[in-house]
Structures are given as structure tokens and as C-alpha cells.
C-alpha positions as MATLAB code, in Angstrom:
seq = 'MKFGIIGGGSWATALAKILTDNKNSIYWWMRSETSIKYILSRGHNPQYLSTVYFNTGLLHLTSDVSTLIKNSDCIIIAVPSAYADVALQELDKNIFQGKKIISAIKGILPEQNLLLNDYLAQHFDVELKNYFAILGPCHAEEIASEKLSYLTFSGIDQETTHDISTFFKTAYLNTVLNHDIYGVQFAATLKNIYALGAGIAHGLDYGDNFLSVLIANSADEMAGFLRKAGIKNVEVGTIEHNPITRNDPASGIRRETTNYAASVYLGDLLVTCYSLYSRNRTFGNMIGKGYSVKAAQLEMNMVAEGYNASRCMYFINQKIHAEIPIAETIYQILWQNMLPSEGFAKIEETLV';
ca = [
     -53.184   11.451 -169.739;
     -56.492    9.618 -169.062;
     -56.371    6.588 -166.783;
     -58.660    3.527 -166.511;
     -58.484    0.983 -163.811;
     -59.478   -2.680 -164.303;
     -60.446   -4.227 -160.885;
     -62.593   -3.636 -157.923;
     -60.572   -4.893 -155.026;
     -58.554   -3.181 -152.373;
     -55.514   -2.376 -154.432;
     -57.616   -1.038 -157.344;
     -59.566    1.066 -154.908;
     -56.320    2.438 -153.418;
     -55.018    3.412 -156.833;
     -58.416    5.070 -157.539;
     -57.940    7.101 -154.470;
     -54.470    8.182 -155.364;
     -55.424    9.323 -158.891;
     -58.622   11.076 -157.808;
     -56.909   12.696 -154.885;
     -54.743   14.328 -157.617;
     -58.023   15.574 -159.273;
     -57.700   13.032 -162.189;
     -60.940   11.902 -163.834;
     -60.784    8.134 -164.282;
     -62.616    5.253 -165.774;
     -62.945    2.360 -163.481;
     -64.125   -1.121 -164.244;
     -65.548   -3.627 -161.870;
     -67.627   -6.710 -162.481;
     -70.313   -6.038 -159.982;
     -73.059   -3.687 -161.132;
     -74.322   -3.613 -157.464;
     -70.936   -2.264 -156.372;
     -70.979    0.380 -159.188;
     -74.433    1.558 -158.068;
     -73.365    1.613 -154.468;
     -70.261    3.738 -155.112;
     -72.143    6.192 -157.236;
     -74.841    6.663 -154.527;
     -72.748    6.360 -151.428;
     -69.234    7.505 -152.567;
     -67.194    4.586 -151.244;
     -66.549    0.874 -152.178;
     -68.810   -1.259 -149.988;
     -66.452   -4.277 -149.922;
     -62.908   -2.833 -149.955;
     -61.350    0.116 -148.126;
     -64.809    1.393 -147.107;
     -63.312    4.351 -145.297;
     -62.181    5.811 -148.617;
     -64.773    8.293 -149.933;
     -64.568    9.587 -153.631;
     -65.689   12.583 -155.455;
     -68.048   10.685 -157.690;
     -67.883   13.420 -160.225;
     -64.404   12.124 -161.072;
     -65.468    8.585 -161.585;
     -66.751    6.917 -164.712;
     -67.744    3.446 -163.564;
     -68.429    0.745 -165.948;
     -68.782   -3.095 -166.105;
     -67.797   -3.037 -169.822;
     -63.877   -3.460 -170.163;
     -63.921   -2.385 -173.768;
     -65.596    0.878 -172.861;
     -62.889    1.631 -170.325;
     -60.041    0.835 -172.720;
     -61.463    2.873 -175.471;
     -61.708    5.942 -173.221;
     -58.302    5.690 -171.617;
     -54.731    6.381 -172.614;
     -53.252    4.314 -169.677;
     -54.857    1.141 -168.583;
     -54.039   -0.044 -165.081;
     -54.657   -3.787 -164.629;
     -55.271   -4.455 -160.851;
     -57.106   -7.731 -160.690;
     -55.533  -10.728 -158.939;
     -53.267  -12.622 -161.432;
     -55.587  -15.646 -161.480;
     -58.412  -13.535 -162.830;
     -56.518  -11.376 -165.381;
     -57.068  -13.775 -168.247;
     -60.879  -13.963 -167.513;
     -61.003  -10.251 -167.509;
     -59.281   -9.849 -170.785;
     -59.814  -12.957 -172.886;
     -62.988  -11.788 -174.788;
     -61.412   -8.556 -175.917;
     -60.489   -7.688 -179.546;
     -56.830   -8.511 -180.373;
     -56.114   -4.926 -181.451;
     -57.898   -3.081 -178.625;
     -54.710   -2.028 -176.847;
     -53.118   -0.441 -179.886;
     -51.871    3.077 -179.018;
     -52.437    2.466 -175.374;
     -50.087    2.301 -172.367;
     -50.521   -0.731 -170.047;
     -49.677   -0.508 -166.384;
     -49.508   -3.769 -164.435;
     -50.582   -3.474 -160.729;
     -50.441   -7.313 -160.472;
     -48.039   -9.032 -158.056;
     -47.978  -12.436 -159.645;
     -47.900  -14.629 -162.682;
     -50.993  -15.767 -164.651;
     -51.381  -19.292 -163.460;
     -53.169  -20.843 -166.363;
     -50.534  -19.649 -168.906;
     -47.574  -19.509 -166.391;
     -46.710  -16.102 -167.856;
     -45.919  -12.614 -166.614;
     -48.649  -10.112 -167.595;
     -46.383   -8.472 -170.153;
     -45.645  -11.845 -171.965;
     -49.367  -12.621 -171.934;
     -50.208   -9.318 -173.534;
     -47.565   -9.717 -176.060;
     -48.787  -13.115 -177.057;
     -52.565  -12.397 -177.237;
     -52.677   -8.652 -178.000;
     -49.322   -7.700 -179.637;
     -48.471   -5.323 -176.806;
     -44.852   -4.195 -177.091;
     -42.679   -4.034 -174.008;
     -42.045   -0.277 -174.507;
     -45.771    0.283 -173.841;
     -45.828   -1.800 -170.702;
     -45.189   -0.551 -167.171;
     -45.382   -2.036 -163.722;
     -46.190   -0.346 -160.333;
     -44.872   -2.281 -157.412;
     -43.452   -1.875 -153.960;
     -44.372   -2.006 -150.245;
     -47.744   -0.373 -150.550;
     -50.427   -2.026 -148.631;
     -53.819   -0.696 -149.749;
     -54.905   -0.222 -146.049;
     -52.135    2.278 -145.460;
     -52.779    4.148 -148.684;
     -56.434    4.451 -147.323;
     -55.226    5.980 -144.069;
     -52.592    8.136 -146.031;
     -49.565    6.777 -144.210;
     -46.422    7.583 -146.143;
     -45.606    4.914 -148.689;
     -43.154    4.478 -151.654;
     -44.304    3.066 -154.980;
     -41.924    2.085 -157.729;
     -42.715    2.655 -161.469;
     -40.813    0.328 -163.732;
     -40.695    0.582 -167.590;
     -38.045    0.500 -170.317;
     -39.240    3.774 -171.671;
     -37.749    5.939 -168.915;
     -39.267    9.295 -169.954;
     -42.782    7.861 -170.191;
     -42.261    6.003 -166.898;
     -41.400    9.284 -165.246;
     -44.411   11.116 -166.907;
     -46.774    8.394 -165.569;
     -45.331    8.497 -162.090;
     -46.001   12.243 -161.758;
     -49.689   11.577 -161.781;
     -49.374    9.477 -158.454;
     -47.186   11.658 -156.471;
     -49.069   12.825 -153.345;
     -48.272   14.042 -149.808;
     -48.627   10.414 -148.651;
     -46.971    8.673 -151.661;
     -43.396    9.109 -152.871;
     -42.470    7.627 -156.271;
     -39.381    5.800 -157.360;
     -38.217    4.952 -160.932;
     -36.854    1.686 -162.262;
     -36.222    0.093 -165.595;
     -35.892   -3.589 -164.475;
     -39.292   -4.694 -165.799;
     -38.650   -8.418 -165.574;
     -36.766   -8.261 -162.266;
     -39.385   -6.370 -160.260;
     -42.203   -8.624 -161.415;
     -40.254  -11.866 -160.553;
     -39.350  -10.275 -157.202;
     -42.959   -9.413 -156.487;
     -43.946  -12.949 -157.233;
     -41.205  -14.579 -155.149;
     -41.857  -12.246 -152.083;
     -45.405  -13.514 -151.893;
     -44.138  -17.135 -151.667;
     -41.630  -16.150 -148.960;
     -44.308  -14.277 -147.055;
     -46.542  -17.304 -147.180;
     -43.615  -19.197 -145.849;
     -43.122  -16.675 -142.942;
     -46.769  -17.199 -142.103;
     -46.345  -20.902 -141.972;
     -43.374  -20.478 -139.710;
     -45.578  -18.239 -137.396;
     -48.308  -20.854 -137.414;
     -45.800  -23.567 -136.448;
     -44.828  -21.462 -133.419;
     -41.294  -20.511 -134.608;
     -40.026  -17.272 -133.012;
     -38.702  -13.983 -134.213;
     -35.141  -15.129 -134.263;
     -36.021  -17.904 -136.660;
     -38.211  -15.666 -138.820;
     -35.411  -13.160 -139.175;
     -33.049  -15.785 -140.494;
     -35.679  -17.240 -142.749;
     -36.361  -13.741 -144.327;
     -32.747  -13.031 -144.764;
     -32.177  -16.282 -146.516;
     -35.271  -15.686 -148.593;
     -33.895  -12.369 -149.730;
     -30.627  -13.924 -150.712;
     -32.427  -16.715 -152.567;
     -34.591  -14.082 -154.446;
     -31.494  -12.216 -155.465;
     -29.921  -15.458 -156.688;
     -32.876  -16.316 -158.793;
     -32.916  -12.859 -160.288;
     -29.225  -13.117 -161.321;
     -29.766  -16.668 -162.677;
     -32.720  -15.233 -164.728;
     -30.455  -12.813 -166.366;
     -31.211   -9.728 -164.171;
     -27.443   -8.668 -164.019;
     -27.972   -5.209 -162.479;
     -29.484   -6.321 -159.187;
     -26.775   -5.440 -156.714;
     -26.410   -4.300 -153.128;
     -25.456   -0.626 -152.718;
     -25.782    0.237 -156.320;
     -27.867    3.373 -157.050;
     -28.427    4.822 -160.516;
     -29.303    8.493 -160.747;
     -32.050    9.152 -163.385;
     -30.951   11.820 -165.795;
     -34.621   12.904 -166.283;
     -35.031   13.990 -162.692;
     -31.570   14.286 -161.217;
     -31.572   18.110 -161.469;
     -35.287   18.530 -160.647;
     -35.751   18.027 -156.865;
     -39.055   19.850 -157.100;
     -40.485   17.003 -159.185;
     -40.866   14.754 -156.144;
     -39.572   11.811 -158.097;
     -36.804    9.914 -156.288;
     -33.688    8.618 -157.845;
     -33.851    5.452 -159.884;
     -32.633    2.138 -158.399;
     -32.060   -1.396 -159.308;
     -30.413   -2.009 -155.909;
     -31.953   -5.302 -154.700;
     -31.971   -3.951 -151.125;
     -34.320   -1.139 -152.185;
     -38.011   -0.831 -151.651;
     -39.332   -2.678 -154.681;
     -37.200   -5.693 -153.971;
     -36.239   -6.236 -150.320;
     -38.613   -3.616 -148.902;
     -41.651   -5.359 -150.434;
     -40.383   -8.746 -149.177;
     -40.071   -7.378 -145.610;
     -43.465   -5.757 -145.366;
     -45.223   -8.724 -146.880;
     -43.429  -11.166 -144.459;
     -44.107   -9.047 -141.311;
     -47.186   -7.062 -141.749;
     -50.570   -8.099 -140.269;
     -52.127   -6.595 -143.493;
     -50.292   -9.272 -145.678;
     -52.779  -11.794 -147.080;
     -49.842  -14.272 -147.809;
     -48.729  -14.162 -144.175;
     -52.292  -14.718 -142.916;
     -52.855  -17.542 -145.442;
     -49.496  -19.217 -144.457;
     -50.327  -18.853 -140.705;
     -53.472  -20.880 -141.230;
     -51.513  -23.637 -143.134;
     -49.028  -23.684 -140.303;
     -51.833  -24.141 -137.804;
     -53.251  -27.064 -139.589;
     -55.720  -25.620 -141.981;
     -55.973  -27.285 -145.365;
     -55.415  -25.159 -148.444;
     -59.133  -25.214 -149.332;
     -60.191  -24.284 -145.692;
     -57.752  -21.470 -145.593;
     -59.028  -20.116 -148.878;
     -62.625  -20.309 -147.787;
     -61.743  -18.653 -144.387;
     -59.957  -15.758 -145.971;
     -62.385  -15.075 -148.896;
     -59.534  -13.107 -150.523;
     -56.704  -14.120 -152.909;
     -53.343  -14.988 -151.549;
     -51.071  -14.597 -154.517;
     -48.348  -16.692 -153.065;
     -50.404  -19.926 -153.490;
     -50.562  -19.987 -157.270;
     -47.172  -18.210 -157.464;
     -45.369  -21.086 -155.617;
     -46.523  -23.531 -158.419;
     -45.751  -21.148 -161.270;
     -42.246  -20.366 -160.004;
     -41.560  -24.077 -159.433;
     -42.136  -24.788 -163.115;
     -40.446  -21.594 -164.399;
     -37.339  -22.554 -162.382;
     -37.186  -25.930 -164.223;
     -35.782  -23.796 -167.046;
     -33.677  -21.440 -165.034;
     -32.294  -23.811 -162.512;
     -31.664  -21.427 -159.703;
     -31.254  -22.692 -156.162;
     -34.486  -21.808 -154.463;
     -34.953  -24.529 -151.756;
     -37.189  -22.265 -149.534;
     -39.694  -21.460 -152.397;
     -39.590  -25.111 -153.580;
     -40.345  -26.433 -150.109;
     -43.267  -24.128 -149.791;
     -44.515  -25.344 -153.139;
     -44.334  -28.921 -151.859;
     -46.325  -28.041 -148.645;
     -49.025  -26.268 -150.695;
     -49.281  -28.529 -153.798;
     -47.788  -31.897 -152.877;
     -49.243  -32.573 -149.410;
     -45.969  -32.241 -147.543;
     -46.544  -31.640 -143.865;
     -45.568  -28.092 -142.870;
     -43.522  -29.396 -139.949;
     -41.641  -31.740 -142.337;
     -41.093  -28.986 -144.829;
     -39.705  -26.573 -142.266;
     -37.486  -29.299 -140.802;
     -36.005  -29.381 -144.329;
     -35.765  -25.620 -144.543;
     -33.932  -25.498 -141.151;
     -31.021  -27.428 -142.784;
     -30.645  -24.907 -145.625;
     -30.468  -21.704 -143.563;
     -27.243  -19.818 -142.813;
];
């Protein structure tokens, strides 16, 4: 299986490290020719995870997306959701035929208000059986330092999902299987909104006691949205054993789960709300301290997915009608000029 990675940021760099650590030769697209030349000459990405050094003999770097796709069996899309359409829009409609698409995006494409799989289905006729998502509490910085992490692979084709996951198993990365392709993507989108809210709370000088209540209520709100959206198998304490790997402990693939308290749902929410690596938490902290949205964006110089996600989920929920007062209030703070202090006074009244 030949892999190609679309994206030059920290998560794309972390995924390139995982695959090349396993001696896989990869195609890797990034927009900047300067960065490509730098990596080939110096062996590391000058802007992201610069401590990670690559065997450049395993890298086929290109600024042409079409070249990458034509030479890869599995294409990993690891650009921020706001830039996915820009990266793909000029491609031929049939270019993904016979390919497997792996989303490493934790968000919704804001211009279309679509999950990546729905966008690919509409514009490139990509079938859901050929679409997979890799999600979970995996900060790129900890992958770079090889701290043990868990990455969930989700797809409706369980055998292919398993096969893809084996290429990523390392001493510092355990893999989990899942078939809840819509649920994991919505959960990843919502957790960024809640993490941004946790940052706002910190910026407003709320303490740890309040933050724990906020996150617990956010987890419950997220699970309620998923159930309302038709994800019926997200339950606490429910573990499904994957028949492909149940009798193969040597494979290193962990049991399959759709338990909402597992790593890809609650685990990712927790780390994004608490970790100092979290861009969304950092962005929210600035908003809570009085920065405008524009000033916070300029200060960070990185994408906080929760900003666009809050608007996307607000409009998506107009059709689903789930009760998500925390997420909706964060949307009002970011997009409708509600004062953070006023918004959190409202949120206080909803918490249990």
C-alpha cells in the first residue's frame, strides 16, 4: 500500500514521521517549494515539528497534488478544514477512482458546511466504502517526542480499516478500530468548540472546579447531539470486539469501540480542553482575556478549528435540533459579538 499525504503542517508532519518510522516510502505534498527544498537538504520541516528528522530517501516531496494522487493508493488529507477545498478544487473529477481516502481533518469544510466525505462524494464521486478517518487524542507534538498515543481508524469497510491501521502501529502509537464514520467526525468537530470554550473560561479566570463541570456537561451535550443525529450506538460502557483481530493479540490492533467514553470521543475532548498544546484552548484563552477574534488569529498564526466549527455546527443543528446550549453560546461569542462574560453567565445556568 502506497501512501500520500496532502498537507505540510504539524499533523501532516507527524503522520509522515509515523509512516516513515515504519520504513514506508511516501509521497508528500506541500504548497511551499521553499519548505520542500529545505526538507530535502536538511531533513526536517522548518516550520512544524522541527525536531523530527526524516530519512529523505523515503520521501517523494511535491507541490503538485495530482502527481501525489496518481502515485498513491491511500491519500491522507491533512490540511485544515478551511483549506481542503482550495487544495482539491482544481482536480479532475475522476482522479480519486480506485483510491482510498483517509481524512486527518478534525472539522467541517466551512464554505460548503460539509464533512469531508460528503464533499468528496459530491465533487469526486468518492464512495463511503473508500473513505476512512483517523482521529483521537494525538497531539502532533507528543508524536514528535514519541510519547505513547492512541489513534482511532474509522471506516465502514472493517477489513480495509484494519489493514490501513497496521501501517501506523509503532512502539509509541497504539491503534484502535471503529466503524462510526459520521459519529467520530462530528465528535472531533464538537470537541474543538468545547475546547475553545474551555479556553475562554480560563481566560475569564474560572477555576478548575468550574472547568471540570463545563467539560463534563460538554461531553454529555456531545453525546446528545450524536444520538439526535442518528448515531445510535454511542453508549457508555459498550465495547465491541472486532472479529478480524479478536484472536490475534500479536497484531497490536486494539479492540473496536463505539463507546462514547473511549479515546476517539471523550478522550479527544479531554486532551483538547486541558492540554497546553491545544490550539483551540489557546485561541479561546485569548478571547476570554479580551482579544478580538481577528487579533487572536493574528497572534496565533495557526488555525483553531473550533472557530469555523462553531458556525458550521450552529447551522447543521438547525436541521438536527439537538440541545447544544454550550456550543451555541460559544458560536454567539465568536460570531455574534456576545461578550464572553455574558455568554458564560448564560452557560452557568445550564450546567448540572
